[in-house]
CSV table of C-alpha atoms and ligand atoms in Angstrom, one decimal:
chain,number,residue,atom,x,y,z
A,1,MET,CA,-134.7,24.1,8.5
A,2,THR,CA,-131.1,22.9,8.8
A,3,LEU,CA,-128.5,24.8,10.6
A,4,GLU,CA,-127.0,25.8,7.3
A,5,GLN,CA,-130.3,27.3,6.1
A,6,ILE,CA,-130.8,29.1,9.4
A,7,ILE,CA,-127.4,30.7,9.2
A,8,GLU,CA,-127.8,31.6,5.6
A,9,ALA,CA,-131.1,33.2,6.3
A,10,ASN,CA,-129.8,35.0,9.3
A,11,VAL,CA,-126.7,36.3,7.5
A,12,ASN,CA,-128.9,37.6,4.6
A,13,ASP,CA,-131.2,39.2,7.0
A,14,VAL,CA,-128.4,40.9,8.9
A,15,ARG,CA,-126.8,42.1,5.7
A,16,ALA,CA,-130.1,43.6,4.5
A,17,ARG,CA,-130.6,45.4,7.8
A,18,ILE,CA,-127.1,46.7,7.7
A,19,ARG,CA,-127.7,48.0,4.2
A,20,ARG,CA,-131.0,49.7,5.1
A,21,ALA,CA,-129.5,51.3,8.2
A,22,ALA,CA,-126.4,52.5,6.2
A,23,GLU,CA,-128.6,54.0,3.5
A,24,LYS,CA,-130.7,55.8,6.2
A,25,GLY,CA,-127.5,57.3,7.5
A,26,GLY,CA,-126.5,58.3,3.9
A,27,ARG,CA,-123.6,55.8,3.8
A,28,SER,CA,-122.8,52.6,1.9
A,29,ALA,CA,-123.0,49.2,3.4
A,30,ASP,CA,-119.6,48.5,1.9
A,31,ASP,CA,-118.1,50.7,4.5
A,32,ILE,CA,-119.5,48.7,7.4
A,33,LEU,CA,-117.6,45.7,8.6
A,34,LEU,CA,-119.7,42.8,9.9
A,35,VAL,CA,-117.9,40.9,12.7
A,36,ALA,CA,-119.7,37.7,13.5
A,37,VAL,CA,-119.4,37.0,17.3
A,38,THR,CA,-118.7,33.3,17.9
A,39,LYS,CA,-118.6,32.9,21.7
A,40,THR,CA,-120.1,29.5,22.6
A,41,VAL,CA,-120.6,28.8,18.8
A,42,PRO,CA,-119.0,25.6,17.5
A,43,VAL,CA,-116.6,25.5,14.6
A,44,SER,CA,-119.1,23.7,12.5
A,45,ALA,CA,-121.4,26.7,12.6
A,46,ILE,CA,-118.6,29.1,12.0
A,47,GLU,CA,-117.7,27.1,8.8
A,48,LEU,CA,-121.3,27.6,7.6
A,49,ALA,CA,-120.9,31.3,8.0
A,50,ILE,CA,-117.6,31.3,6.2
A,51,GLN,CA,-119.4,29.6,3.3
A,52,LYS,CA,-121.8,32.6,3.3
A,53,LYS,CA,-118.7,34.9,2.9
A,54,VAL,CA,-118.6,36.1,6.4
A,55,ASN,CA,-114.8,36.3,7.0
A,56,GLN,CA,-114.5,38.5,10.2
A,57,PHE,CA,-115.2,36.8,13.5
A,58,GLY,CA,-115.1,38.1,17.1
A,59,GLU,CA,-114.3,36.3,20.3
A,60,ASN,CA,-114.3,37.5,23.8
A,61,ARG,CA,-112.7,34.6,25.5
A,62,VAL,CA,-109.0,33.7,24.9
A,63,GLN,CA,-109.4,30.0,25.3
A,64,GLU,CA,-112.2,29.7,22.8
A,65,LEU,CA,-110.4,31.9,20.3
A,66,ILE,CA,-107.3,29.7,20.5
A,67,GLU,CA,-109.3,26.5,20.0
A,68,LYS,CA,-111.1,27.9,17.0
A,69,TYR,CA,-108.1,29.4,15.5
A,70,ASP,CA,-106.2,26.1,15.7
A,71,ILE,CA,-108.9,24.6,13.4
A,72,LEU,CA,-109.7,27.4,11.1
A,73,LYS,CA,-106.2,29.0,10.8
A,74,GLU,CA,-106.0,31.5,8.0
A,75,ARG,CA,-109.6,30.9,6.7
A,76,CYS,CA,-110.9,34.0,8.5
A,77,ASN,CA,-109.9,37.0,10.5
A,78,TRP,CA,-110.3,37.2,14.2
A,79,HIS,CA,-111.1,40.2,16.4
A,80,PHE,CA,-110.7,40.1,20.1
A,81,ILE,CA,-113.6,42.0,21.6
A,82,GLY,CA,-113.8,41.1,25.3
A,83,ARG,CA,-112.0,41.9,28.6
A,84,LEU,CA,-108.4,40.9,28.1
A,85,GLN,CA,-106.1,39.9,30.9
A,86,THR,CA,-102.5,41.1,30.4
A,87,ASN,CA,-101.1,37.6,31.0
A,88,LYS,CA,-103.2,36.2,28.1
A,89,VAL,CA,-102.0,38.7,25.4
A,90,LYS,CA,-99.2,36.4,24.4
A,91,TYR,CA,-101.7,33.7,23.4
A,92,ILE,CA,-103.5,35.9,20.9
A,93,VAL,CA,-101.0,38.4,19.6
A,94,ASP,CA,-100.2,36.3,16.5
A,95,LYS,CA,-103.8,35.3,15.9
A,96,VAL,CA,-106.0,38.3,15.8
A,97,SER,CA,-106.2,41.2,13.4
A,98,MET,CA,-107.5,43.7,15.9
A,99,VAL,CA,-108.1,44.1,19.6
A,100,HIS,CA,-111.3,46.1,20.3
A,101,SER,CA,-111.1,46.3,24.0
A,102,VAL,CA,-107.9,48.2,25.0
A,103,ASP,CA,-109.0,50.0,28.1
A,104,ARG,CA,-105.9,50.6,30.3
A,105,LEU,CA,-102.2,51.4,30.1
A,106,ASN,CA,-100.8,48.1,31.3
A,107,LEU,CA,-102.8,46.3,28.6
A,108,ALA,CA,-101.5,48.6,25.9
A,109,GLN,CA,-98.0,48.1,27.2
A,110,GLU,CA,-98.3,44.4,27.2
A,111,ILE,CA,-99.7,44.3,23.6
A,112,GLN,CA,-96.8,46.6,22.5
A,113,LYS,CA,-94.3,44.2,24.1
A,114,ARG,CA,-95.8,41.0,22.7
A,115,ALA,CA,-96.4,42.5,19.2
A,116,GLU,CA,-92.8,43.7,19.1
A,117,ALA,CA,-91.7,40.2,20.1
A,118,VAL,CA,-93.5,38.6,17.1
A,119,GLY,CA,-92.6,41.5,14.8
A,120,ARG,CA,-95.9,42.9,14.0
A,121,VAL,CA,-98.0,46.0,14.5
A,122,MET,CA,-101.3,45.4,16.2
A,123,ASP,CA,-104.4,47.4,15.2
A,124,ILE,CA,-106.3,48.4,18.3
A,125,LEU,CA,-109.5,50.2,19.3
A,126,VAL,CA,-109.8,51.9,22.6
A,127,GLN,CA,-112.9,50.9,24.5
A,128,VAL,CA,-114.8,53.8,26.0
A,129,ASN,CA,-117.4,53.6,28.7
A,130,ILE,CA,-120.0,56.1,27.4
A,131,SER,CA,-122.9,55.0,29.6
A,132,GLY,CA,-120.9,55.3,32.8
A,133,GLU,CA,-122.3,52.0,34.1
A,134,ASP,CA,-119.9,50.5,36.7
A,135,SER,CA,-120.3,47.1,35.2
A,136,LYS,CA,-119.0,48.2,31.8
A,137,ALA,CA,-115.3,48.1,30.9
A,138,GLY,CA,-113.8,51.0,29.2
A,139,ILE,CA,-112.0,54.3,29.7
A,140,SER,CA,-114.1,57.2,30.8
A,141,PRO,CA,-114.4,59.9,28.1
A,142,GLY,CA,-112.5,62.4,30.2
A,143,GLU,CA,-109.5,60.1,30.4
A,144,LEU,CA,-109.4,59.3,26.8
A,145,VAL,CA,-107.2,62.1,25.3
A,146,PRO,CA,-104.4,61.7,27.9
A,147,PHE,CA,-104.5,57.9,27.4
A,148,LEU,CA,-104.2,58.2,23.6
A,149,LYS,CA,-101.3,60.7,23.9
A,150,ARG,CA,-99.6,58.2,26.2
A,151,ILE,CA,-99.9,55.3,23.8
A,152,ALA,CA,-99.5,57.2,20.6
A,153,ASP,CA,-95.8,56.6,20.2
A,154,PHE,CA,-95.9,52.8,21.0
A,155,PRO,CA,-94.3,51.6,17.7
A,156,ASN,CA,-96.1,48.2,17.6
A,157,LEU,CA,-99.6,49.6,18.3
A,158,LYS,CA,-101.8,51.3,15.8
A,159,VAL,CA,-104.9,53.0,17.2
A,160,LYS,CA,-107.6,52.7,14.6
A,161,GLY,CA,-110.6,54.0,16.5
A,162,LEU,CA,-113.0,53.5,19.4
A,163,MET,CA,-115.3,50.8,20.7
A,164,THR,CA,-118.2,50.9,23.1
A,165,ILE,CA,-120.8,48.5,24.5
A,166,ALA,CA,-124.1,50.1,25.1
A,167,PRO,CA,-126.3,49.0,28.0
A,168,PHE,CA,-129.1,46.6,27.2
A,169,ALA,CA,-132.3,48.3,26.3
A,170,GLU,CA,-135.6,46.9,25.2
A,171,ASP,CA,-135.9,49.8,22.8
A,172,PRO,CA,-132.6,50.7,21.2
A,173,GLU,CA,-133.8,54.3,20.7
A,174,ASP,CA,-133.2,54.6,24.4
A,175,ILE,CA,-129.4,54.1,23.9
A,176,ARG,CA,-129.0,56.1,20.7
A,177,TRP,CA,-127.3,58.8,22.9
A,178,VAL,CA,-124.5,56.3,23.7
A,179,PHE,CA,-123.7,55.8,20.0
A,180,ARG,CA,-123.9,59.5,19.3
A,181,GLY,CA,-121.7,60.1,22.2
A,182,LEU,CA,-118.9,57.9,20.9
A,183,LYS,CA,-119.2,59.4,17.5
A,184,ASN,CA,-118.9,62.9,18.8
A,185,ILE,CA,-115.8,61.9,20.9
A,186,SER,CA,-114.2,60.4,17.8
A,187,ILE,CA,-114.8,63.6,15.9
A,188,ASP,CA,-113.3,65.7,18.8
A,189,ILE,CA,-110.2,63.4,18.9
A,190,GLY,CA,-109.8,63.5,15.2
A,191,ARG,CA,-109.5,67.3,15.5
A,192,GLU,CA,-106.7,67.0,18.0
A,193,ASN,CA,-104.5,65.5,15.3
A,194,ILE,CA,-102.5,63.3,17.6
A,195,ASP,CA,-99.7,61.6,15.8
A,196,ASN,CA,-100.3,57.9,14.9
A,197,ILE,CA,-103.9,58.0,16.2
A,198,ASP,CA,-106.4,57.3,13.6
A,199,MET,CA,-110.2,57.6,14.3
A,200,HIS,CA,-111.3,55.5,11.2
A,201,TYR,CA,-113.3,52.8,13.1
A,202,LEU,CA,-116.2,53.0,15.4
A,203,SER,CA,-117.0,49.5,16.7
A,204,MET,CA,-120.5,49.8,18.1
A,205,GLY,CA,-123.7,47.9,17.7
A,206,MET,CA,-124.7,44.3,18.6
A,207,SER,CA,-127.7,42.2,17.6
A,208,ASN,CA,-130.2,44.2,19.6
A,209,ASP,CA,-129.1,47.7,18.6
A,210,PHE,CA,-126.9,47.6,15.5
A,211,GLU,CA,-129.2,49.6,13.2
A,212,VAL,CA,-129.4,52.5,15.6
A,213,ALA,CA,-125.6,52.3,16.0
A,214,ILE,CA,-125.1,52.4,12.2
A,215,GLU,CA,-127.4,55.4,11.9
A,216,GLU,CA,-125.1,57.1,14.4
A,217,GLY,CA,-121.9,56.3,12.5
A,218,SER,CA,-120.8,52.8,13.4
A,219,ASN,CA,-118.6,51.1,10.8
A,220,ILE,CA,-118.0,47.9,12.7
A,221,VAL,CA,-120.9,45.9,14.1
A,222,ARG,CA,-120.4,42.9,16.3
A,223,ILE,CA,-123.2,40.5,15.9
A,224,GLY,CA,-123.7,37.2,17.6
A,225,SER,CA,-127.1,35.9,18.3
A,226,SER,CA,-128.8,37.4,15.2
A,227,ILE,CA,-126.5,35.2,13.1
A,228,PHE,CA,-125.9,32.1,15.2
A,229,GLY,CA,-129.0,32.1,17.4
A,230,GLU,CA,-129.5,32.7,21.1
A,231,ARG,CA,-126.7,31.6,23.4
A,232,HIS,CA,-127.8,29.4,26.3
A,233,TYR,CA,-126.0,31.3,29.0
A,234,PRO,CA,-125.7,35.0,30.0
A,235,LYS,CA,-124.2,37.5,27.6
A,236,GLY,CA,-120.6,38.1,28.6
B,301,PLP,C1,-121.4,38.8,22.8
B,301,PLP,C2,-120.9,40.1,22.3
B,301,PLP,C3,-121.4,40.7,21.2
B,301,PLP,C4,-122.5,40.1,20.4
B,301,PLP,O1,-123.7,40.1,21.1
B,301,PLP,P1,-125.1,39.7,20.4
B,301,PLP,O2,-126.1,40.4,21.3
B,301,PLP,O3,-125.2,38.2,20.5
B,301,PLP,O4,-125.1,40.2,19.1
B,301,PLP,C5,-120.8,41.9,20.8
B,301,PLP,N1,-119.8,42.5,21.4
B,301,PLP,C6,-119.3,41.9,22.5
B,301,PLP,C7,-118.2,42.6,23.2
B,301,PLP,C8,-119.8,40.7,23.0
B,301,PLP,O5,-119.2,40.2,24.1
């Protein structure tokens, strides 16, 4: 098979699995955003996915995002999904439609400042560390409400929901509780009715676990290897 055929088959397969998982959870696949994760993936392969009508892409490295953006420009939307250093916000603020990984006040402040400078409002998700693993980024659930209240009145930030990364598990059933946990937190926060804080999106689920995540309420899945194939170095 050519790379084009492989990507086409993978995209079709992922879309079918998204649809089945959505139906199982009583929802429509139209409500679930597929973000294709392109770390280590060359532009030529991204272009093949664009041909298959994938138009949302995710990067977790600033340098790679800039390089790909410079070639693809407005042909697709970019999501920043990885750890973000404050001194790099300025490079992506005019390029991405959403930052999924806001996990601390100084990062929120820097995005506010840079978004204001370019005259836009940045959609953000707050990353939550549900599993409690030290290696995972994200705000602990207990700190979330104070954090949201603190950033709620930043005029150039719009909180649109929450994101989490589950621990790796051979059997995704073992991490269902993580997705359910994030969903429950988003419901609790929705009830607090904090001004300017919207809990529309739950960004959760990757190649290994997206069906379980969708069953638990995810509406943004971030999928890399199931579309583009295995990466040849460790998952970042
Ligand atoms: C790499 C990555 C993904 C996609 O991982 P796959 O297992 O390849 O689907 C999703 N989210 C984040 C934050 C990532 O870094």
